[in-house]
XYZ file of C-alpha atoms in Angstrom:
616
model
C 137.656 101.607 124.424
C 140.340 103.849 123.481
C 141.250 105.448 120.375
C 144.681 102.996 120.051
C 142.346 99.856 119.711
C 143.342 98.246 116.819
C 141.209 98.133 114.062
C 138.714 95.211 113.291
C 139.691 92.916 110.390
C 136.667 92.269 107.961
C 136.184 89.182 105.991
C 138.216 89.868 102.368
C 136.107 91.079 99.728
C 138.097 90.417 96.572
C 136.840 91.511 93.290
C 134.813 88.995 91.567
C 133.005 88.163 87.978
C 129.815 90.147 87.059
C 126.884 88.230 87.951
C 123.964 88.155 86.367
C 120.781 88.171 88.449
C 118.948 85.398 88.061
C 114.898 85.357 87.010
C 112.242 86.153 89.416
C 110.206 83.676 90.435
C 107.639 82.804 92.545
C 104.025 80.225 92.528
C 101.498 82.825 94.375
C 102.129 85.366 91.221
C 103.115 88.822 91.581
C 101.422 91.887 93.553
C 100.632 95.649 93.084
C 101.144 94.925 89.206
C 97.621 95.089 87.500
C 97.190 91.573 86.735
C 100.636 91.386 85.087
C 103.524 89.095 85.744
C 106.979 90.539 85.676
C 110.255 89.599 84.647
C 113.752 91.050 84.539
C 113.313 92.039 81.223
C 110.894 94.272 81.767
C 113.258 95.607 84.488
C 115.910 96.469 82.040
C 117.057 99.958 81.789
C 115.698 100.403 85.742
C 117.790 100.008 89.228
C 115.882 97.100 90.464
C 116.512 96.679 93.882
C 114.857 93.496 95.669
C 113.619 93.385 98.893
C 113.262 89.582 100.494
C 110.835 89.927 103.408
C 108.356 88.111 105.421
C 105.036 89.648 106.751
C 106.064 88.222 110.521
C 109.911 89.859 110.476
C 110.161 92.736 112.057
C 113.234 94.030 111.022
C 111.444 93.763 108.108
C 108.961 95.883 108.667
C 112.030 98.677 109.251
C 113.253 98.176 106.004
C 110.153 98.537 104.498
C 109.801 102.185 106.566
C 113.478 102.497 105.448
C 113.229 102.408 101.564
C 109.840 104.565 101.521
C 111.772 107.934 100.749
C 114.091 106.276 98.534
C 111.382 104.635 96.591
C 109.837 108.395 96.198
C 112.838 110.410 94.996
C 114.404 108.403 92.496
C 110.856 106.408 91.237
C 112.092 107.489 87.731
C 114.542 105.187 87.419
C 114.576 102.615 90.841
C 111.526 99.403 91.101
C 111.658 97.881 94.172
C 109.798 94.513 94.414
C 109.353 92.830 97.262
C 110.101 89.213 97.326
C 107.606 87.357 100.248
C 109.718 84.514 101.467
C 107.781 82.739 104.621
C 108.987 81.701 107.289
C 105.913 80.397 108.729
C 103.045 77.856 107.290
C 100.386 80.516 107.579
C 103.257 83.137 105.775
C 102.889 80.564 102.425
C 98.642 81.303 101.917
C 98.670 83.994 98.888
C 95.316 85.471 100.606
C 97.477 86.187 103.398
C 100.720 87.987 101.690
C 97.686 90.296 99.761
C 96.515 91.198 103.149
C 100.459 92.213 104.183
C 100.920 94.237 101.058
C 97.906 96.417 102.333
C 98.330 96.188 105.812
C 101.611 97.670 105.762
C 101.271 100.057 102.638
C 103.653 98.692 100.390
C 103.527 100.823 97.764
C 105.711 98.365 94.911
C 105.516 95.422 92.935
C 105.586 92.416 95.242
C 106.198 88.751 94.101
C 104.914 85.702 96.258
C 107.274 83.482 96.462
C 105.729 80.475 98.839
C 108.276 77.796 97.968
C 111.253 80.009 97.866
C 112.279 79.179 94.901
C 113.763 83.219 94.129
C 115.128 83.148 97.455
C 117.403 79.826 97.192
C 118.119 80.870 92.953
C 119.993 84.213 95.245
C 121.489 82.244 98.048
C 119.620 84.397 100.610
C 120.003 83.390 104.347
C 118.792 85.859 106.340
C 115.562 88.242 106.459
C 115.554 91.284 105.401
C 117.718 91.206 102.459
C 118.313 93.790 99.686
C 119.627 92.847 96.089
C 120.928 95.483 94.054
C 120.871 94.651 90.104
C 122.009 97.299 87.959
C 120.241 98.586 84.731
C 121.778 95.578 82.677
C 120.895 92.789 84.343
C 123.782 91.917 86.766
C 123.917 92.026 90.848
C 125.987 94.844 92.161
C 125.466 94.637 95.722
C 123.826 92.587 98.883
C 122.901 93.736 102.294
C 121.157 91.778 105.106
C 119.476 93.327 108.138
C 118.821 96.984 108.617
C 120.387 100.461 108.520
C 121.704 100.346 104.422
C 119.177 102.330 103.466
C 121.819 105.644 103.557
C 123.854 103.355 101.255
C 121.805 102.031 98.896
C 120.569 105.480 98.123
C 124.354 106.714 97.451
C 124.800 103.489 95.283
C 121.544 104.380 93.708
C 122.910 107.732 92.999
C 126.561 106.359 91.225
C 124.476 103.916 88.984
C 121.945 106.837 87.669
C 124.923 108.496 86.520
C 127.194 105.244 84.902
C 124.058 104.010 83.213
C 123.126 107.726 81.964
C 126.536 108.373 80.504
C 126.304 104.533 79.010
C 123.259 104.998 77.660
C 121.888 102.308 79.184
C 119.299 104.108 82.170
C 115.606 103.867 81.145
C 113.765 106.840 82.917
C 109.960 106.544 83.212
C 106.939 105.379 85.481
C 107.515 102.246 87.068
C 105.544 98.957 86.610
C 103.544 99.251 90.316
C 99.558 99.626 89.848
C 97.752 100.633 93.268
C 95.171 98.020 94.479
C 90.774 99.951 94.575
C 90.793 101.446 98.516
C 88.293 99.594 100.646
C 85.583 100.888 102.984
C 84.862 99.701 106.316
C 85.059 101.122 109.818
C 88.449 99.666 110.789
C 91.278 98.416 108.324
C 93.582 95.954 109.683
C 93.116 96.809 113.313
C 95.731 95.656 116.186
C 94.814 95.899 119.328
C 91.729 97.063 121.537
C 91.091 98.244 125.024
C 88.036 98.174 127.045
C 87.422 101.871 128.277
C 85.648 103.121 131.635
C 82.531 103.855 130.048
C 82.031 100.424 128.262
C 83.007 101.632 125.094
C 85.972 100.214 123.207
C 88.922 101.888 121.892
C 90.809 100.014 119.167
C 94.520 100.988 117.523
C 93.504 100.845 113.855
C 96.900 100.434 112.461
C 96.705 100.841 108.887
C 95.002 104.217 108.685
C 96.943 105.515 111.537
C 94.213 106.257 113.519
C 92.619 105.644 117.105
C 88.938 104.494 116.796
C 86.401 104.756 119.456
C 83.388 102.052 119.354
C 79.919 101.922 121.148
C 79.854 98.874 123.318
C 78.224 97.172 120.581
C 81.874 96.878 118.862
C 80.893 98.207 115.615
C 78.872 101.487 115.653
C 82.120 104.589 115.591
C 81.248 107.044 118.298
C 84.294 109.031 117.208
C 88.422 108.946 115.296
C 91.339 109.772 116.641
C 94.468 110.922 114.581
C 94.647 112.374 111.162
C 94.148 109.498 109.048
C 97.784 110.104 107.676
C 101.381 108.870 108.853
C 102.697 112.000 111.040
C 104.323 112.416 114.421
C 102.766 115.559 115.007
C 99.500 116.777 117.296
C 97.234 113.709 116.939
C 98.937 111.863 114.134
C 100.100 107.923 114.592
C 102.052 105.753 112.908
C 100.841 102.472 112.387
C 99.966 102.146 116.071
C 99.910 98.919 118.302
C 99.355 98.510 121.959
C 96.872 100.531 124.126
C 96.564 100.229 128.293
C 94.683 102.144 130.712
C 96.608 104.353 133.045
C 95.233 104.502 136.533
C 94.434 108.012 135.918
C 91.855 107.000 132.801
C 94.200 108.010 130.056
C 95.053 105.781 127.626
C 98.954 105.376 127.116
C 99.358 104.000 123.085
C 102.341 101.757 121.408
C 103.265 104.379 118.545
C 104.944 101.644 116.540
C 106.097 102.974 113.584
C 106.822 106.537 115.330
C 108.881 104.160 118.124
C 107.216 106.019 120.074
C 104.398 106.441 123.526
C 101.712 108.545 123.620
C 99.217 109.487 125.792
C 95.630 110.245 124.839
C 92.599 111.473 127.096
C 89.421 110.354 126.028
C 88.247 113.602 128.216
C 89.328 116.173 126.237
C 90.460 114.285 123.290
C 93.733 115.709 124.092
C 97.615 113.624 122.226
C 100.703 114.018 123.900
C 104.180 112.412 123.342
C 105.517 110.922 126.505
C 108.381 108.690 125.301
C 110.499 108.236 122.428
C 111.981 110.776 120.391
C 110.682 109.262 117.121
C 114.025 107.753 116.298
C 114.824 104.077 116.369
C 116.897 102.538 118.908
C 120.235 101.178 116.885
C 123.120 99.138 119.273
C 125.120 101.790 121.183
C 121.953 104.443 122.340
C 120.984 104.580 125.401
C 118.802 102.255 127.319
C 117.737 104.483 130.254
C 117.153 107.962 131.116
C 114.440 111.114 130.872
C 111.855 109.260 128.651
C 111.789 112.046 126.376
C 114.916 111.501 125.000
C 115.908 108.016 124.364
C 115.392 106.351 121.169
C 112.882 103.097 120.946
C 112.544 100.605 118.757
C 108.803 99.045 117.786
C 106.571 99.049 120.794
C 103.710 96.750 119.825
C 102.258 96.615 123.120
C 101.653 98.018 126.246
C 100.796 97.130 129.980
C 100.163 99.110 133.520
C 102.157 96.753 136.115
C 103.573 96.715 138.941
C 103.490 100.540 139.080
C 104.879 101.562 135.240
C 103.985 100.824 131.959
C 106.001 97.387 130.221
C 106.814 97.784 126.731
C 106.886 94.839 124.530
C 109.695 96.555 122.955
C 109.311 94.411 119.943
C 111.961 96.110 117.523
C 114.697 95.077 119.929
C 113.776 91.587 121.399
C 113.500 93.635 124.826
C 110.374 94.643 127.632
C 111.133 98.164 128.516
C 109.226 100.194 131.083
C 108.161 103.531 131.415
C 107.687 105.364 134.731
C 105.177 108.105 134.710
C 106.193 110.034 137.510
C 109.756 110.121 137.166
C 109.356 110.444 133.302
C 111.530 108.240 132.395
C 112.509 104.412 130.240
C 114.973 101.952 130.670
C 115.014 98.458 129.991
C 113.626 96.073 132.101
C 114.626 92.332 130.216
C 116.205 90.930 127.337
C 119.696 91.491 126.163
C 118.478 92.097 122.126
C 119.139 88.889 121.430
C 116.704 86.994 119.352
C 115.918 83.219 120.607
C 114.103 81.950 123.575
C 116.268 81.566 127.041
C 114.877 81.871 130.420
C 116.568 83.522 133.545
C 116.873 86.653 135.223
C 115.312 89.552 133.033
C 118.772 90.863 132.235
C 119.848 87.423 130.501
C 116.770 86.575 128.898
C 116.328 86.333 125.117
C 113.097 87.428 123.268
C 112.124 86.846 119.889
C 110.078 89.926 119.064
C 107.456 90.396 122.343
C 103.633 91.513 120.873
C 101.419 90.992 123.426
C 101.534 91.606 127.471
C 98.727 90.879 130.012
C 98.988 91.972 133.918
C 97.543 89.240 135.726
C 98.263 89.779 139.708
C 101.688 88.821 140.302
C 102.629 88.100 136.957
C 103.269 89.689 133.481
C 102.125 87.573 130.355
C 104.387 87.921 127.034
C 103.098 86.461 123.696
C 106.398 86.151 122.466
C 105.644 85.991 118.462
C 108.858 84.820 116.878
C 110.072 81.860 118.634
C 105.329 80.843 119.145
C 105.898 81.018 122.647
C 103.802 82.438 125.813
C 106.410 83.866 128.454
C 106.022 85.162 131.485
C 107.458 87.547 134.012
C 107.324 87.242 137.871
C 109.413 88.606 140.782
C 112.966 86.367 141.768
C 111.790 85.346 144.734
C 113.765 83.519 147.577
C 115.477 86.147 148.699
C 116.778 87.738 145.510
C 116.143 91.455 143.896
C 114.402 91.770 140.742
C 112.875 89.758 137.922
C 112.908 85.969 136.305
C 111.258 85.320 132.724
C 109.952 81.661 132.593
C 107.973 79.912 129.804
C 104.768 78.279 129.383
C 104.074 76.996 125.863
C 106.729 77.024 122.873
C 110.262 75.687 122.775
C 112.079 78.253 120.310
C 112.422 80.204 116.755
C 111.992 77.004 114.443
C 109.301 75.261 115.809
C 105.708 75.459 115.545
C 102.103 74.581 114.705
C 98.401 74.062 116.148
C 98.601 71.223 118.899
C 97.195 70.998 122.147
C 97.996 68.956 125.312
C 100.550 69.154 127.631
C 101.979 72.581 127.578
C 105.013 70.521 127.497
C 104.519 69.283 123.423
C 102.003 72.118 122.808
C 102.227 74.108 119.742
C 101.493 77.931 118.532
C 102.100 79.814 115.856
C 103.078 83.225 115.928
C 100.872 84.547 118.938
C 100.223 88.565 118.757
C 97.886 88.580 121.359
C 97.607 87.467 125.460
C 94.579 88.261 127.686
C 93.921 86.830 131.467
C 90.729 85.169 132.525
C 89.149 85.832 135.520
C 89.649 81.663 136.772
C 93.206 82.318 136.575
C 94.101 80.979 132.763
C 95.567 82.957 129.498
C 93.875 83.129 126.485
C 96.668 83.681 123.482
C 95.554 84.979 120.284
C 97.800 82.143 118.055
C 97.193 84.439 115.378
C 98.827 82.512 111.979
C 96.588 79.527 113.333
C 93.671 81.797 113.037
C 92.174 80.347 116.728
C 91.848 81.325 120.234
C 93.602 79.316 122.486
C 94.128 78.877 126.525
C 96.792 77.729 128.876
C 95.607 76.974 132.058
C 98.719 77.318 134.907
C 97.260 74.912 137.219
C 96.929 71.987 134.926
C 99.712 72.576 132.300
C 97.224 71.959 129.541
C 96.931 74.181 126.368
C 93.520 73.604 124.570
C 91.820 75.883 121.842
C 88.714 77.897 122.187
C 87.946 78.970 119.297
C 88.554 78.169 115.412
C 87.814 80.084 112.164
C 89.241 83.442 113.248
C 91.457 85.520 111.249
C 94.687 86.633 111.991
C 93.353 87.315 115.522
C 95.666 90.092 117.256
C 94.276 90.911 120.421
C 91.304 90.033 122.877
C 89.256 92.011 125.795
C 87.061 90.923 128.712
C 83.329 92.264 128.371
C 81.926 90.624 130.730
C 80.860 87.090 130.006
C 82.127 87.746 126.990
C 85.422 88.140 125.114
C 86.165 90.036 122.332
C 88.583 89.359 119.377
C 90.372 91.486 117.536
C 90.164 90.023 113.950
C 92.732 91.995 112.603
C 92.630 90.453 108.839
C 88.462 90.475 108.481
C 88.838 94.480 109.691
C 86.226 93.754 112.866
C 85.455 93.110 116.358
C 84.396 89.800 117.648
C 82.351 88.815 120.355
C 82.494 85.188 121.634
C 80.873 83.186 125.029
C 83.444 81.805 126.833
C 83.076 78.338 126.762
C 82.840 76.241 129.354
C 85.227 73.002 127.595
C 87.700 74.002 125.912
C 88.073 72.320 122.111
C 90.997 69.706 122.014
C 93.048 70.382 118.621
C 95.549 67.232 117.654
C 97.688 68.460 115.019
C 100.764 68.363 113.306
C 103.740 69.850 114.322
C 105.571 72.681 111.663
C 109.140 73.596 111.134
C 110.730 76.810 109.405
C 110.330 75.868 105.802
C 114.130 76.970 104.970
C 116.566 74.111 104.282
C 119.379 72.984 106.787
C 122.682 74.206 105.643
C 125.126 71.667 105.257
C 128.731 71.660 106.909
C 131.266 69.548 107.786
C 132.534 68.408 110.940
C 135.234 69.964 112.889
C 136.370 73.231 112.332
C 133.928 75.680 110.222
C 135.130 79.139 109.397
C 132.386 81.351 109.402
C 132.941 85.178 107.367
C 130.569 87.842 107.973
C 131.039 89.624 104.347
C 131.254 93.845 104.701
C 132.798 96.544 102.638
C 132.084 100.027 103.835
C 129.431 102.001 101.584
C 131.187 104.060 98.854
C 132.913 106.890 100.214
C 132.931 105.646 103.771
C 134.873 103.885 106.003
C 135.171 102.231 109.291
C 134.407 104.414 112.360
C 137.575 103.284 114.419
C 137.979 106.749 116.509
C 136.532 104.595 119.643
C 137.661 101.634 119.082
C 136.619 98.254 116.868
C 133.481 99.381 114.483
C 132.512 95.242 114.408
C 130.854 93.488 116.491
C 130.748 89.439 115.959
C 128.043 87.524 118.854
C 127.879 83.782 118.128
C 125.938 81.251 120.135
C 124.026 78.161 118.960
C 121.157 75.854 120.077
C 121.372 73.607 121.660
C 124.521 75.052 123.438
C 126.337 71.838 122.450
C 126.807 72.007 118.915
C 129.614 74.530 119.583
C 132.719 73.570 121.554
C 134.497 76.644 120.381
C 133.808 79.907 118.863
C 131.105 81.233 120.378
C 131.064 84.730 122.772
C 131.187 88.211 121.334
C 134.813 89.837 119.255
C 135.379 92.521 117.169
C 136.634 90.463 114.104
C 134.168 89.429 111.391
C 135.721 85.848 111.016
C 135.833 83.182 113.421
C 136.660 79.831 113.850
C 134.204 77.648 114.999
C 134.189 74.084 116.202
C 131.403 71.980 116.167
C 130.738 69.188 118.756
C 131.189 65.715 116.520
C 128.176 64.322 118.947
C 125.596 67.012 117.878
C 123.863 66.174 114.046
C 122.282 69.463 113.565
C 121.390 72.868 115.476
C 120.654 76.542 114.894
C 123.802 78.797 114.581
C 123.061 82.383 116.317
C 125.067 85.219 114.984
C 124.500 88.851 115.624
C 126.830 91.379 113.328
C 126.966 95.302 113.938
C 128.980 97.563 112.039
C 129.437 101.438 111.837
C 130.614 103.280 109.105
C 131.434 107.116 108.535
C 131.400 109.635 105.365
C 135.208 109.528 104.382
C 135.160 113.759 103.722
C 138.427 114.929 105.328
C 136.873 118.129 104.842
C 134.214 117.478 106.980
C 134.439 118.343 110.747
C 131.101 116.557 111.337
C 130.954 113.185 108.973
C 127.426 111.586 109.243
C 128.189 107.975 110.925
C 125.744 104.633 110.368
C 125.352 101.806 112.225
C 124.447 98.574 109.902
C 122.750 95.694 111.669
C 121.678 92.024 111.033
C 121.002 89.025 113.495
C 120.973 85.409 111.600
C 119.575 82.383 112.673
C 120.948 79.520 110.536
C 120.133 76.348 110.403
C 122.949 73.468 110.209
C 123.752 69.991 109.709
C 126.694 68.465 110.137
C 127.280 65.654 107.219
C 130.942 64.556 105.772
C 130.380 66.289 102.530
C 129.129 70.223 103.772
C 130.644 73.321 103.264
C 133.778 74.226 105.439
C 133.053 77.848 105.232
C 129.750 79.986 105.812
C 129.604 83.215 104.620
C 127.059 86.002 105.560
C 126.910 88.485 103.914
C 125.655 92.405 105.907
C 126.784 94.625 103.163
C 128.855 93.879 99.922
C 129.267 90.908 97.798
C 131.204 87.708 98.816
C 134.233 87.562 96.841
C 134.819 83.869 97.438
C 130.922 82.937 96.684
């Protein structure tokens, strides 16, 4: 790049007609409110800015971490309510969006919306997404994807002051009523480890802690970590992942810190050993002293092949970390989101959860396309690594079948642990069962039912032992002998097809620059457009990376329907001449849309990352 690149062109953003949000609605009732149901009404006079999330997203989850110190300094005058739009079957049970709200601390009002109905009345495509309504009722802005947080807060700031000189701002405690705190040893734990001395040490992830249980899985021999978000001394962050180092320390997936740490259950003893607390946004670095490159999610961890993987989850990537030379880079995955097999450096993840060394090979439980993945060396002569998979065929497909591995189903797998004979057992955690894939026979078959929202399992043993993340325990099962057969149904994403016509469909990704910014162009283009599709074919034209945020695609007249890939990056600086130093922003959203092609669809698609669509 070079500073005479000429700059990107953005979709046009005309100005358009004020529009007035429309009501907020949702079957599974409303969260975090008392007992009372909310409308915009009783939003008037407030900033109301709505989140649309699922519990599964993990971009999500950022945004989430994102508007907590907004939602603190201006509570006087901004609600955010969180709009739970599923993606997946299990996503749509009410018990289980009351167990998200807690799990991850959402601290606002939070409407279930199982049939999406608030999500199609605002033309949403992509999760996260961030409505904007001003004081009287009417949308002001949109952004998908992460990293507006910096933007919504200077928005935030121009509509205090318009609404107080109008009269119109309404200044006082906002509708959210905290849910009674619940006792009990764990709280939404993640993941567990089994340690030398037959104890068990388990990531509780909600209080932030570290928890060490007698081998009995219940009794707490001691706590590790403050009890309270921090990424100081022996505070966590919602942490994840936990492997044994060969030295008997215990290296832990500091999630929500993007973080590793290191703790010795000698001497009790937290240290910080990669990450810099930061999150990894397009452009950092992806190698170097561990100590000082950014990372993004790591849910789990595993000792292999001489490092620690990462199932960098944040990113769509495996990382690893070398002890020794103290130092991360990545090790597969490009950061797109989909499944594709091939050498580690072309691969595509769809947020990795769960890794398992077994021998020559490294087990994924990829979560967001229900897939188990593995790693393994090339082989036949060439260097480095292939990813292959097992069970699951991509990001829109899912359910509870067994079988051939072939037609098998999962859904949403956090969790994979070897068996001594040579076969995987995958926590399938939104089908609330334990299920194995045997390698030598291809067959997937379940082992046990009536679990919930299992996470993570450990060899003890005969025995194995389940992390039951939503019933806050440990628990011990026999491993059977026969596997249970499960026959069911197969699921797909509950979100309508979008319909467009054949031949050529112009695709806009919608963004104007926050108030008083503007495109960073001293390097270069500040866009970046990626476009693929699945299957390959639907596309004859358009896809492959550019700078411009239009494109012209042309879809294959032999292909019905497919998923459209698009990945949009943008970075945007304070506009302050008489600043040396202007703070810069990266803004971020990957879509996957579904489409089918019928004579009467839409000719254009708009996404929108920031801004409103004049044209919509």
């Amino acid at each position: 790049m070079n500073d005479a690149a000429p700059a990107p062109t953005p979709a046009p953003a005309p100005r358009r007609a004020r529009v007035r949000a429309p009501e907020l609605i949702g079957k599974g009732g409303w969260l975090n409110t008392g007992g009372k149901d909310l409308s915009l009404a009783d939003l008037r006079g407030r900033i109301a800015i709505l989140d649309f999330w699922t519990f599964c997203c993990i971009n999500c989850l950022h945004v989430l971490d994102e508007l907590r110190e907004l939602e603190e300094k201006h509570r006087d005058t901004v609600v955010i309510i969180g709009v739970h739009s599923p993606k997946f079957v299990h996503e749509a049970e009410h018990a289980a969006v009351v167990d998200a709200v807690e799990r991850y601390q959402v601290h606002h009002p939070v409407l279930d919306d199982p049939e999406l109905a608030t999500w199609k009345q605002y033309a949403v495509r992509a999760w996260p997404t961030l409505v904007v309504i001003d004081p009287e009722g009417y949308i002001v802005a949109q952004h998908a994807g992460e990293g507006h947080a910096h933007a919504i807060a200077r928005l935030v700031e121009e509509l205090e002051a318009e609404h107080e000189a109008k009269g119109t701002l309404r200044r006082g405690d906002g509708p959210y009523v905290a849910p009674e705190p619940v006792a009990g040893a764990l709280r939404f734990p993640g993941k567990a480890l089994l340690l030398p001395s037959g104890n068990l040490l388990v990531s509780d992830s909600t209080r932030h802690q570290l928890v060490e249980l007698a081998a009995d899985g219940e009794s707490v021999v001691r706590r590790i970590g403050s009890g309270e978000r921090g990424f100081d001394g022996d505070s966590f962050s919602e942490p994840q992942g936990l492997a044994l180092l060969p030295d008997g320390r215990v290296v832990v997936a500091d999630t929500v810190n993007h973080a590793l740490r290191v703790y010795d259950p000698a001497t009790g003893h937290v240290e910080t050993v990669a990450g810099t607390g930061r999150q990894w946004w397009q452009g950092s670095p992806t190698s170097g002293p561990a100590l000082e490159v950014d990372l993004s999610s790591p849910w789990d961890v595993a000792w292999w092949q001489g490092r620690v993987w990462i199932a960098m989850a944040g990113v769509h990537q495996l990382w690893t970390w070398d002890p020794e030379a103290g130092t991360v880079e990545v090790a597969a995955g490009t950061t797109n989101e989909g499944l594709l097999d091939g050498p580690a450096a072309e691969a595509w993840f769809a947020q990795p959860s769960g890794l398992a060394a077994a021998g020559d090979r490294l087990w994924i439980a990829d979560s967001e396309t229900s897939a188990l993945r593995y790693v393994e060396a090339a082989g036949d002569g060439h260097d480095g690594y292939v990813v292959k998979s097992a069970v699951g065929t991509g990001l829109f497909d899912f359910g509870h079948r067994d079988g051939d591995a072939a037609q098998a189903l999962l859904q949403h797998p956090l969790g994979v642990t070897a068996l001594p004979d040579g076969s995987v057992a995958v926590c399938d955690t939104y089908n609330h069962a334990l299920r194995r894939y045997d390698p030598a026979t291809g067959q997937v078959s379940t082992l046990a039912t009536d679990l919930r929202e299992p996470s993570d399992a450990v060899l003890v043993g005969a025995d194995i032992v389940v992390v039951e993340s939503a019933r806050h325990r440990l628990t011990r099962l026999r491993l059977p002998e026969e596997a249970v057969r499960v026959d069911a149904v197969a699921h797909r994403t509950q979100r309508a097809a979008t319909e467009v016509a054949p031949g050529t469909l112009r695709l806009d990704v919608v963004f104007q620059a926050p108030s008083r910014q503007k495109l960073d162009t001293r390097y270069g283009p500040s866009t970046r457009l990626l476009v693929s599709s699945t299957p390959p074919e639907l596309l004859t034209d358009g896809e492959g990376a550019g700078s411009d945020f239009f494109r012209e695609l042309a879809l294959n007249p032999d292909v019905t329907e497919g998923v459209l890939h698009v990945s949009a990056m943008a970075a945007s600086c304070d506009d302050d001449p008489a600043n040396e130093y202007p703070a810069c922003h990266v803004h971020q959203q990957d879509w996957g849309v579904p489409v089918r092609v019928t004579a009467d669809g839409a000719s254009r698609l708009p996404l929108v990352l920031a801004g409103m669509d004049g044209e919509g």
